[in-house]
Amino acid sequence: MTSLFRKEIGTLVFYLLAGFLAGWLFSHAAFGLFLGALLFIVKYLWQLGRLTQWLNQPEKEPPEAKGIWGEVFDGIYHYQRRQKSSQLHLKQILNRIQDSSQALRDGVVMIDGKGNLEWWNTAAEALLGLRSPSDLGYPITHLLREPSFVEYYESQSYQDPLMLASPLNEDRSLEFQVTLFGGNERLILVRDVTKMQRLEVMRQDFIANVSHELRTPLTVLSGYLETFSDHAENLPTKWQRGLTLMRQQSVRMQQLVEDLLTLSSLETSSFEAAIEPIAVPELIKAIKTDALALSDGKHSLVLEIDADLGVYGSEKELRSAFSNLVFNAVKYTPAGTEIALSWYQNAEGAYFEVKDKGQGIDPACLPHLTERFYRIDKGRSSSTGGTGLGLAIVKHVMLRHQGQLEMTSKQGVGSCFTCYFPLAKTALLTHQG
Ligand code: ADP
């Protein structure tokens, strides 16, 4: 019990005793006691009245009081001042955040829990044509009606950004990145990526043009080198080794150019799926024959195939992707090991799986395998004719088929490369005869 509280009890006892004694003098001790208590209560009510009056005008200084009431007034007064100063601090921080967001060149739009526009910066006005304050409180999807934006916005899955033409200028490209926070509120960041996209197109065009231009001279070089190699016995021995190396490297360069052209066509051309489902079982059997020729009988290839399962897509692209995986298994596993090819379906979709019993891949390298020109063992890859573009091609092909490439590997046990196709892409094959 604090000393002030003890003092207050003392005051109450004093009031009661004084009332009792005064009442006793006039032979009404009980009435005097009641009067003492009443006086004490009236004093408390008066202080409470002062407190409420002051609380209604918080800008005023607190009323003067002694004892416990003085303590109450002071306590509330100091609490109010602390609150005010932290509010001021928060307001300053908020203002600074708003000021810095205003200064951003990227658009920032805040959407409340009901999907309505709550706040945006000036860049968002310039990029999206939002008008302040007339658009405030309107659903964002009423102002940005582009179906792909509405679908992206409502999907609630925002791992990847969305690219869209600006609603104000078709020639400009915008990148939307939505983040969910709090109770279903959203923060939308909008970036003008027109320059970056132009650069990307330039890069793609440059690679495609260079590769295309290199194709003819390389064919000529390679053709002559092959003819010379056929008559190598007529050449001095010291030239023969040089010729063999030139021949090997020209074949590698040709393969590189072909892979670059395949990649650039995957990046730039629109996807053309065949109307009829692709007979994947036949495709795999043909690839197996080619792989056996490449292995030269050094590996055994085992097939486990669902003969009725097909997919909708591009046969040329799938042939390229599947061959890359199977040929890699041949190239990067020791002679005498087994390679298992499976084609099957489950409730989620269809899978083409290439499982080898090679040395496996370091887990740290796995995430990089689909990067262009990434090779784990550069020397070995070149000696096997690898370009470092194979798995990048597979990844692109699978993305174009709305599927994905999955890779698992255990060192010393082997690797497994799986092409996954969503259920909607699968088809039942009809067999004639
Ligand atoms: P490359 O044309 O060099 O074969 P890829 O993109 O097809 O390029 O493969 C990238 C790298 O992944 C290869 O250099 C190789 O080191 C490794 N790799 C691919 N498949 C396998 C496999 N089945 N077993 C072990 N390593 C593999």
Tab-separated table of C-alpha atoms in Angstrom, residues 20-419:
chain	number	residue	atom	x	y	z
A	20	PHE	CA	-19.215	10.881	14.601
A	21	LEU	CA	-17.946	13.273	17.347
A	22	ALA	CA	-19.969	16.237	16.055
A	23	GLY	CA	-23.083	14.030	15.872
A	24	TRP	CA	-22.379	12.623	19.326
A	25	LEU	CA	-22.220	16.163	20.767
A	26	PHE	CA	-25.745	16.713	19.411
A	27	SER	CA	-26.826	13.188	20.439
A	28	HIS	CA	-26.981	12.023	16.741
A	29	ALA	CA	-23.741	10.050	16.450
A	30	ALA	CA	-25.010	7.852	13.577
A	31	PHE	CA	-26.214	10.847	11.588
A	32	GLY	CA	-22.858	12.573	12.206
A	33	LEU	CA	-21.062	9.467	10.949
A	34	PHE	CA	-23.237	9.426	7.810
A	35	LEU	CA	-22.594	13.158	7.285
A	36	GLY	CA	-18.818	12.595	7.569
A	37	ALA	CA	-18.992	9.816	4.958
A	38	LEU	CA	-21.195	11.960	2.703
A	39	LEU	CA	-18.766	14.858	2.889
A	40	PHE	CA	-15.900	12.542	1.925
A	41	ILE	CA	-17.903	11.184	-1.030
A	42	VAL	CA	-18.860	14.708	-2.149
A	43	LYS	CA	-15.186	15.686	-2.073
A	44	TYR	CA	-14.352	12.664	-4.277
A	45	LEU	CA	-17.210	13.433	-6.672
A	46	TRP	CA	-15.991	17.022	-6.975
A	47	GLN	CA	-12.483	15.819	-7.857
A	48	LEU	CA	-13.981	13.355	-10.369
A	49	GLY	CA	-15.952	16.225	-11.914
A	50	ARG	CA	-12.723	18.247	-12.267
A	51	LEU	CA	-11.044	15.235	-13.828
A	52	THR	CA	-13.773	14.724	-16.458
A	53	GLN	CA	-13.857	18.440	-17.202
A	54	TRP	CA	-10.098	18.463	-17.759
A	55	LEU	CA	-10.159	15.266	-19.826
A	56	ASN	CA	-12.623	16.980	-22.167
A	57	GLN	CA	-10.110	19.785	-22.673
A	58	PRO	CA	-6.818	17.879	-22.774
A	59	GLU	CA	-4.888	20.850	-24.115
A	60	LYS	CA	-5.311	22.610	-20.720
A	61	GLU	CA	-2.965	22.172	-17.795
A	62	PRO	CA	-4.220	19.630	-15.209
A	63	PRO	CA	-6.177	21.007	-12.195
A	64	GLU	CA	-4.227	21.669	-9.006
A	65	ALA	CA	-4.763	19.025	-6.377
A	66	LYS	CA	-3.014	17.507	-3.413
A	67	GLY	CA	-2.699	13.941	-2.200
A	68	ILE	CA	-3.923	11.021	-4.239
A	69	TRP	CA	-5.858	13.253	-6.662
A	70	GLY	CA	-2.778	15.295	-7.391
A	71	GLU	CA	-1.029	12.024	-8.178
A	72	VAL	CA	-3.897	10.921	-10.478
A	73	PHE	CA	-3.891	14.251	-12.368
A	74	ASP	CA	-0.097	14.236	-12.720
A	75	GLY	CA	-0.044	10.578	-13.801
A	76	ILE	CA	-2.656	11.137	-16.515
A	77	TYR	CA	-0.945	14.361	-17.583
A	78	HIS	CA	2.417	12.646	-18.054
A	79	TYR	CA	0.814	9.682	-19.803
A	80	GLN	CA	-0.937	12.080	-22.201
A	81	ARG	CA	2.336	13.873	-22.955
A	82	ARG	CA	4.143	10.593	-23.649
A	83	GLN	CA	1.283	9.490	-25.928
A	84	LYS	CA	1.346	12.828	-27.751
A	85	SER	CA	5.070	12.702	-28.333
A	86	SER	CA	4.983	9.077	-29.595
A	87	GLN	CA	2.004	9.958	-31.842
A	88	LEU	CA	3.988	12.876	-33.208
A	89	HIS	CA	6.965	10.592	-33.788
A	90	LEU	CA	4.796	8.016	-35.598
A	91	LYS	CA	3.214	10.758	-37.691
A	92	GLN	CA	6.647	12.022	-38.666
A	93	ILE	CA	7.708	8.494	-39.668
A	94	LEU	CA	4.473	8.037	-41.643
A	95	ASN	CA	4.989	11.375	-43.377
A	96	ARG	CA	8.556	10.434	-44.249
A	97	ILE	CA	7.412	7.070	-45.657
A	98	GLN	CA	4.724	8.819	-47.695
A	99	ASP	CA	7.190	11.490	-48.856
A	100	SER	CA	9.759	8.903	-49.917
A	101	SER	CA	7.072	6.814	-51.668
A	102	GLN	CA	5.938	9.969	-53.448
A	103	ALA	CA	9.497	10.562	-54.601
A	104	LEU	CA	9.782	7.016	-56.032
A	105	ARG	CA	9.844	6.641	-59.788
A	106	ASP	CA	7.935	3.371	-59.414
A	107	GLY	CA	4.212	3.457	-58.802
A	108	VAL	CA	3.020	2.446	-55.327
A	109	VAL	CA	-0.673	1.696	-54.787
A	110	MET	CA	-2.245	0.622	-51.495
A	111	ILE	CA	-5.450	-1.367	-51.554
A	112	ASP	CA	-7.575	-1.866	-48.445
A	113	GLY	CA	-9.023	-5.187	-47.216
A	114	LYS	CA	-12.124	-4.720	-49.396
A	115	GLY	CA	-10.099	-4.282	-52.578
A	116	ASN	CA	-10.603	-0.509	-52.789
A	117	LEU	CA	-7.958	2.102	-53.569
A	118	GLU	CA	-6.653	3.606	-50.337
A	119	TRP	CA	-3.524	5.555	-51.334
A	120	TRP	CA	-1.128	5.929	-54.272
A	121	ASN	CA	1.863	8.030	-55.188
A	122	THR	CA	2.246	10.464	-58.059
A	123	ALA	CA	4.196	7.940	-60.158
A	124	ALA	CA	1.158	5.618	-60.012
A	125	GLU	CA	-0.960	8.460	-61.392
A	126	ALA	CA	1.428	8.901	-64.300
A	127	LEU	CA	1.765	5.160	-65.003
A	128	LEU	CA	-1.829	4.023	-64.472
A	129	GLY	CA	-3.843	7.199	-64.937
A	130	LEU	CA	-5.291	7.145	-61.403
A	131	ARG	CA	-6.923	10.432	-60.424
A	132	SER	CA	-6.726	11.865	-56.959
A	133	PRO	CA	-9.051	12.126	-55.081
A	134	SER	CA	-11.890	11.047	-57.411
A	135	ASP	CA	-10.691	7.409	-57.720
A	136	LEU	CA	-10.189	7.026	-53.965
A	137	GLY	CA	-12.292	4.184	-52.510
A	138	TYR	CA	-13.007	2.590	-55.907
A	139	PRO	CA	-12.130	-1.080	-56.554
A	140	ILE	CA	-8.825	-1.238	-58.452
A	141	THR	CA	-10.320	-3.766	-60.905
A	142	HIS	CA	-12.890	-1.124	-61.989
A	143	LEU	CA	-10.061	1.137	-63.071
A	144	LEU	CA	-7.650	-1.493	-64.453
A	145	ARG	CA	-10.006	-3.747	-66.368
A	146	GLU	CA	-7.461	-5.656	-68.484
A	147	PRO	CA	-8.547	-9.336	-68.059
A	148	SER	CA	-5.017	-10.616	-67.395
A	149	PHE	CA	-4.601	-8.041	-64.604
A	150	VAL	CA	-7.986	-8.932	-63.055
A	151	GLU	CA	-7.076	-12.650	-63.204
A	152	TYR	CA	-3.626	-12.015	-61.676
A	153	TYR	CA	-5.041	-9.705	-59.005
A	154	GLU	CA	-7.750	-12.155	-57.964
A	155	SER	CA	-5.487	-15.217	-58.085
A	156	GLN	CA	-3.865	-14.189	-54.775
A	157	SER	CA	-0.719	-15.981	-55.923
A	158	TYR	CA	1.865	-13.347	-56.638
A	159	GLN	CA	5.199	-15.223	-56.806
A	160	ASP	CA	5.883	-13.902	-60.312
A	161	PRO	CA	5.267	-10.340	-61.483
A	162	LEU	CA	2.785	-9.584	-64.258
A	163	MET	CA	3.847	-7.784	-67.454
A	164	LEU	CA	1.253	-5.634	-69.143
A	165	ALA	CA	1.002	-2.801	-71.640
A	166	SER	CA	0.346	0.530	-69.955
A	167	PRO	CA	-3.357	1.487	-69.953
A	168	LEU	CA	-2.280	4.997	-71.047
A	169	ASN	CA	0.196	4.069	-73.767
A	170	GLU	CA	0.265	0.719	-75.574
A	171	ASP	CA	3.970	1.127	-76.399
A	172	ARG	CA	5.033	1.142	-72.782
A	173	SER	CA	5.374	-2.055	-70.743
A	174	LEU	CA	4.582	-2.164	-67.060
A	175	GLU	CA	5.532	-4.763	-64.483
A	176	PHE	CA	3.061	-5.317	-61.628
A	177	GLN	CA	4.128	-6.931	-58.381
A	178	VAL	CA	1.429	-7.418	-55.749
A	179	THR	CA	2.149	-8.157	-52.075
A	180	LEU	CA	-0.505	-9.271	-49.596
A	181	PHE	CA	-0.213	-7.931	-46.067
A	182	GLY	CA	-2.264	-7.412	-42.890
A	183	GLY	CA	-5.879	-8.518	-43.245
A	184	ASN	CA	-6.165	-9.073	-46.999
A	185	GLU	CA	-4.686	-5.667	-47.822
A	186	ARG	CA	-2.452	-5.348	-50.874
A	187	LEU	CA	0.498	-3.257	-51.930
A	188	ILE	CA	0.978	-2.964	-55.684
A	189	LEU	CA	4.334	-1.889	-57.109
A	190	VAL	CA	4.281	-0.785	-60.735
A	191	ARG	CA	7.499	-0.408	-62.753
A	192	ASP	CA	7.995	0.910	-66.246
A	193	VAL	CA	10.097	-1.845	-67.867
A	194	THR	CA	9.878	-0.612	-71.462
A	195	LYS	CA	13.643	0.020	-71.695
A	196	MET	CA	14.517	-3.331	-70.164
A	197	GLN	CA	12.147	-5.108	-72.512
A	198	ARG	CA	13.623	-3.338	-75.525
A	199	LEU	CA	17.091	-4.383	-74.386
A	200	GLU	CA	15.895	-7.957	-73.925
A	201	VAL	CA	14.428	-7.981	-77.447
A	202	MET	CA	17.710	-6.536	-78.772
A	203	ARG	CA	19.663	-9.249	-76.965
A	204	GLN	CA	17.427	-11.980	-78.348
A	205	ASP	CA	17.607	-10.546	-81.878
A	206	PHE	CA	21.376	-10.201	-81.650
A	207	ILE	CA	21.869	-13.834	-80.580
A	208	ALA	CA	19.447	-15.069	-83.219
A	209	ASN	CA	21.139	-12.990	-85.969
A	210	VAL	CA	24.698	-13.914	-85.007
A	211	SER	CA	23.808	-17.601	-84.749
A	212	HIS	CA	22.025	-17.451	-88.080
A	213	GLU	CA	24.941	-15.691	-89.777
A	214	LEU	CA	27.429	-18.222	-88.363
A	215	ARG	CA	25.429	-21.182	-89.585
A	216	THR	CA	26.442	-21.034	-93.276
A	217	PRO	CA	30.206	-20.427	-92.855
A	218	LEU	CA	30.304	-23.184	-90.257
A	219	THR	CA	28.519	-25.622	-92.558
A	220	VAL	CA	31.090	-24.888	-95.288
A	221	LEU	CA	34.045	-25.237	-92.888
A	222	SER	CA	32.681	-28.381	-91.361
A	223	GLY	CA	31.898	-29.897	-94.793
A	224	TYR	CA	35.426	-29.295	-96.101
A	225	LEU	CA	36.996	-30.537	-92.872
A	226	GLU	CA	34.958	-33.727	-93.192
A	227	THR	CA	36.112	-34.203	-96.784
A	228	PHE	CA	39.727	-33.574	-95.766
A	229	SER	CA	39.349	-36.030	-92.872
A	230	ASP	CA	38.162	-38.678	-95.335
A	231	HIS	CA	41.519	-38.302	-97.122
A	232	ALA	CA	43.597	-37.767	-93.995
A	233	GLU	CA	45.906	-40.679	-94.828
A	234	ASN	CA	47.302	-38.635	-97.753
A	235	LEU	CA	48.341	-35.831	-95.402
A	236	PRO	CA	51.526	-35.628	-93.354
A	237	THR	CA	50.984	-37.210	-89.861
A	238	LYS	CA	51.643	-33.928	-88.008
A	239	TRP	CA	48.625	-32.391	-89.827
A	240	GLN	CA	46.332	-35.291	-89.140
A	241	ARG	CA	45.949	-34.526	-85.402
A	242	GLY	CA	45.257	-30.849	-86.149
A	243	LEU	CA	42.645	-31.847	-88.692
A	244	THR	CA	40.900	-34.184	-86.222
A	245	LEU	CA	40.798	-31.425	-83.599
A	246	MET	CA	39.499	-28.861	-86.117
A	247	ARG	CA	36.822	-31.307	-87.199
A	248	GLN	CA	35.747	-31.962	-83.549
A	249	GLN	CA	35.607	-28.252	-82.716
A	250	SER	CA	33.673	-27.351	-85.853
A	251	VAL	CA	31.060	-29.989	-84.948
A	252	ARG	CA	30.885	-28.490	-81.448
A	253	MET	CA	30.468	-24.996	-82.863
A	254	GLN	CA	27.703	-26.212	-85.133
A	255	GLN	CA	25.956	-27.827	-82.169
A	256	LEU	CA	26.335	-24.577	-80.208
A	257	VAL	CA	24.830	-22.528	-83.023
A	258	GLU	CA	21.952	-24.996	-83.380
A	259	ASP	CA	21.255	-24.878	-79.618
A	260	LEU	CA	21.404	-21.058	-79.602
A	261	LEU	CA	18.956	-20.922	-82.491
A	262	THR	CA	16.642	-23.384	-80.747
A	263	LEU	CA	16.748	-21.308	-77.556
A	264	SER	CA	16.118	-18.027	-79.317
A	265	SER	CA	13.225	-19.508	-81.250
A	266	LEU	CA	11.776	-20.815	-77.954
A	267	GLU	CA	12.088	-17.311	-76.500
A	268	THR	CA	10.687	-15.365	-79.409
A	269	SER	CA	8.267	-17.515	-81.381
A	270	SER	CA	4.684	-17.995	-80.311
A	271	PHE	CA	3.827	-21.456	-79.071
A	272	GLU	CA	2.209	-23.686	-81.634
A	273	ALA	CA	0.612	-26.797	-80.238
A	274	ALA	CA	-0.533	-29.567	-82.574
A	275	ILE	CA	-4.292	-30.046	-82.709
A	276	GLU	CA	-3.981	-33.796	-82.249
A	277	PRO	CA	-2.306	-35.099	-79.076
A	278	ILE	CA	1.314	-36.163	-79.485
A	279	ALA	CA	2.005	-39.879	-79.379
A	280	VAL	CA	4.618	-39.602	-76.644
A	281	PRO	CA	5.179	-43.399	-76.370
A	282	GLU	CA	6.320	-43.512	-80.037
A	283	LEU	CA	8.465	-40.427	-79.507
A	284	ILE	CA	10.213	-42.009	-76.516
A	285	LYS	CA	10.843	-45.242	-78.431
A	286	ALA	CA	12.477	-43.284	-81.265
A	287	ILE	CA	14.636	-41.340	-78.792
A	288	LYS	CA	15.645	-44.626	-77.157
A	289	THR	CA	16.927	-45.897	-80.544
A	290	ASP	CA	18.999	-42.713	-81.033
A	291	ALA	CA	20.307	-42.921	-77.456
A	292	LEU	CA	21.394	-46.539	-77.961
A	293	ALA	CA	23.315	-45.449	-81.052
A	294	LEU	CA	24.961	-42.612	-79.084
A	295	SER	CA	25.833	-44.975	-76.225
A	296	ASP	CA	27.253	-47.470	-78.724
A	297	GLY	CA	25.897	-50.334	-76.668
A	298	LYS	CA	27.609	-49.175	-73.465
A	299	HIS	CA	24.381	-48.557	-71.527
A	300	SER	CA	21.167	-50.487	-71.092
A	301	LEU	CA	17.991	-48.479	-71.550
A	302	VAL	CA	14.829	-49.691	-69.814
A	303	LEU	CA	11.390	-48.395	-70.835
A	304	GLU	CA	8.245	-48.264	-68.742
A	305	ILE	CA	5.576	-46.533	-70.753
A	306	ASP	CA	1.853	-45.891	-70.541
A	307	ALA	CA	1.025	-46.686	-74.177
A	308	ASP	CA	-2.289	-44.763	-74.098
A	309	LEU	CA	-0.942	-41.535	-72.668
A	310	GLY	CA	-0.352	-38.520	-74.909
A	311	VAL	CA	-0.039	-34.764	-74.424
A	312	TYR	CA	-1.098	-31.670	-76.324
A	313	GLY	CA	1.915	-29.659	-77.393
A	314	SER	CA	4.675	-29.272	-79.945
A	315	GLU	CA	6.247	-32.554	-81.050
A	316	LYS	CA	9.411	-30.841	-82.294
A	317	GLU	CA	9.988	-29.102	-78.973
A	318	LEU	CA	9.233	-32.176	-76.898
A	319	ARG	CA	11.548	-34.285	-79.054
A	320	SER	CA	14.314	-31.759	-78.409
A	321	ALA	CA	13.642	-31.625	-74.637
A	322	PHE	CA	13.302	-35.374	-74.101
A	323	SER	CA	16.364	-36.156	-76.271
A	324	ASN	CA	18.445	-33.675	-74.286
A	325	LEU	CA	17.614	-35.456	-71.036
A	326	VAL	CA	18.162	-38.964	-72.401
A	327	PHE	CA	21.393	-38.044	-74.237
A	328	ASN	CA	22.686	-36.332	-71.067
A	329	ALA	CA	22.056	-39.562	-69.148
A	330	VAL	CA	24.120	-41.406	-71.764
A	331	LYS	CA	26.867	-38.750	-71.877
A	332	TYR	CA	27.298	-38.274	-68.144
A	333	THR	CA	26.990	-41.805	-66.759
A	334	PRO	CA	29.627	-44.513	-66.865
A	335	ALA	CA	29.442	-47.366	-69.344
A	336	GLY	CA	27.622	-50.449	-68.092
A	337	THR	CA	25.036	-48.516	-66.026
A	338	GLU	CA	21.291	-48.630	-66.547
A	339	ILE	CA	19.080	-45.733	-67.673
A	340	ALA	CA	15.342	-46.010	-66.982
A	341	LEU	CA	12.818	-44.022	-69.023
A	342	SER	CA	9.230	-43.848	-67.723
A	343	TRP	CA	6.116	-42.178	-69.030
A	344	TYR	CA	3.173	-42.289	-66.646
A	345	GLN	CA	0.221	-40.385	-65.258
A	346	ASN	CA	-1.260	-39.711	-61.814
A	347	ALA	CA	-3.998	-37.443	-60.409
A	348	GLU	CA	-1.849	-34.328	-60.938
A	349	GLY	CA	-0.672	-34.875	-64.493
A	350	ALA	CA	1.762	-36.752	-66.725
A	351	TYR	CA	5.484	-37.345	-66.151
A	352	PHE	CA	8.429	-38.232	-68.365
A	353	GLU	CA	11.208	-39.458	-66.123
A	354	VAL	CA	14.845	-40.180	-66.963
A	355	LYS	CA	16.582	-41.991	-64.127
A	356	ASP	CA	20.256	-42.881	-64.302
A	357	LYS	CA	22.664	-44.689	-62.010
A	358	GLY	CA	25.582	-42.335	-62.602
A	359	GLN	CA	27.747	-40.447	-60.135
A	360	GLY	CA	24.937	-38.008	-59.306
A	361	ILE	CA	25.185	-34.219	-59.086
A	362	ASP	CA	26.416	-32.032	-56.232
A	363	PRO	CA	23.236	-30.570	-54.572
A	364	ALA	CA	24.855	-27.091	-54.737
A	365	CYS	CA	24.992	-27.343	-58.560
A	366	LEU	CA	21.401	-28.549	-59.064
A	367	PRO	CA	19.679	-25.115	-58.969
A	368	HIS	CA	22.152	-23.786	-61.598
A	369	LEU	CA	21.847	-26.612	-64.119
A	370	THR	CA	19.198	-24.849	-66.205
A	371	GLU	CA	21.292	-21.658	-66.512
A	372	ARG	CA	22.772	-21.069	-69.947
A	373	PHE	CA	26.316	-22.353	-70.415
A	374	TYR	CA	26.369	-23.867	-66.927
A	375	ARG	CA	28.499	-26.997	-66.913
A	376	ILE	CA	29.598	-28.839	-63.803
A	377	ASP	CA	32.759	-30.263	-65.317
A	378	LYS	CA	33.665	-28.003	-68.242
A	379	GLY	CA	36.392	-30.291	-69.581
A	380	ARG	CA	34.196	-33.373	-69.508
A	381	SER	CA	31.236	-31.572	-70.990
A	382	SER	CA	33.285	-30.301	-73.946
A	383	SER	CA	34.732	-33.733	-74.556
A	384	THR	CA	31.197	-35.154	-74.700
A	385	GLY	CA	30.104	-32.403	-77.101
A	386	GLY	CA	28.086	-30.526	-74.439
A	387	THR	CA	27.169	-26.894	-75.034
A	388	GLY	CA	25.762	-26.083	-71.599
A	389	LEU	CA	22.464	-25.102	-73.227
A	390	GLY	CA	20.645	-28.453	-73.151
A	391	LEU	CA	18.845	-28.110	-69.828
A	392	ALA	CA	18.044	-24.433	-70.502
A	393	ILE	CA	16.237	-25.642	-73.634
A	394	VAL	CA	14.370	-28.319	-71.648
A	395	LYS	CA	13.282	-25.746	-69.044
A	396	HIS	CA	11.961	-23.395	-71.744
A	397	VAL	CA	10.107	-26.145	-73.562
A	398	MET	CA	8.437	-27.273	-70.350
A	399	LEU	CA	7.397	-23.704	-69.478
A	400	ARG	CA	5.837	-23.368	-72.933
A	401	HIS	CA	3.843	-26.528	-72.173
A	402	GLN	CA	2.745	-25.073	-68.809
A	403	GLY	CA	4.743	-27.810	-67.132
A	404	GLN	CA	8.087	-27.855	-65.430
A	405	LEU	CA	11.408	-29.626	-65.206
A	406	GLU	CA	12.152	-31.212	-61.842
A	407	MET	CA	15.593	-32.538	-60.908
A	408	THR	CA	16.728	-34.718	-58.039
A	409	SER	CA	20.105	-36.318	-57.580
A	410	LYS	CA	22.037	-38.239	-54.977
A	411	GLN	CA	25.786	-38.375	-55.249
A	412	GLY	CA	27.005	-41.893	-55.777
A	413	VAL	CA	23.448	-43.135	-56.474
A	414	GLY	CA	22.262	-41.318	-59.599
A	415	SER	CA	20.064	-38.520	-60.952
A	416	CYS	CA	16.445	-38.231	-61.943
A	417	PHE	CA	15.176	-35.586	-64.411
A	418	THR	CA	11.386	-35.317	-64.668
A	419	CYS	CA	9.240	-33.380	-67.130
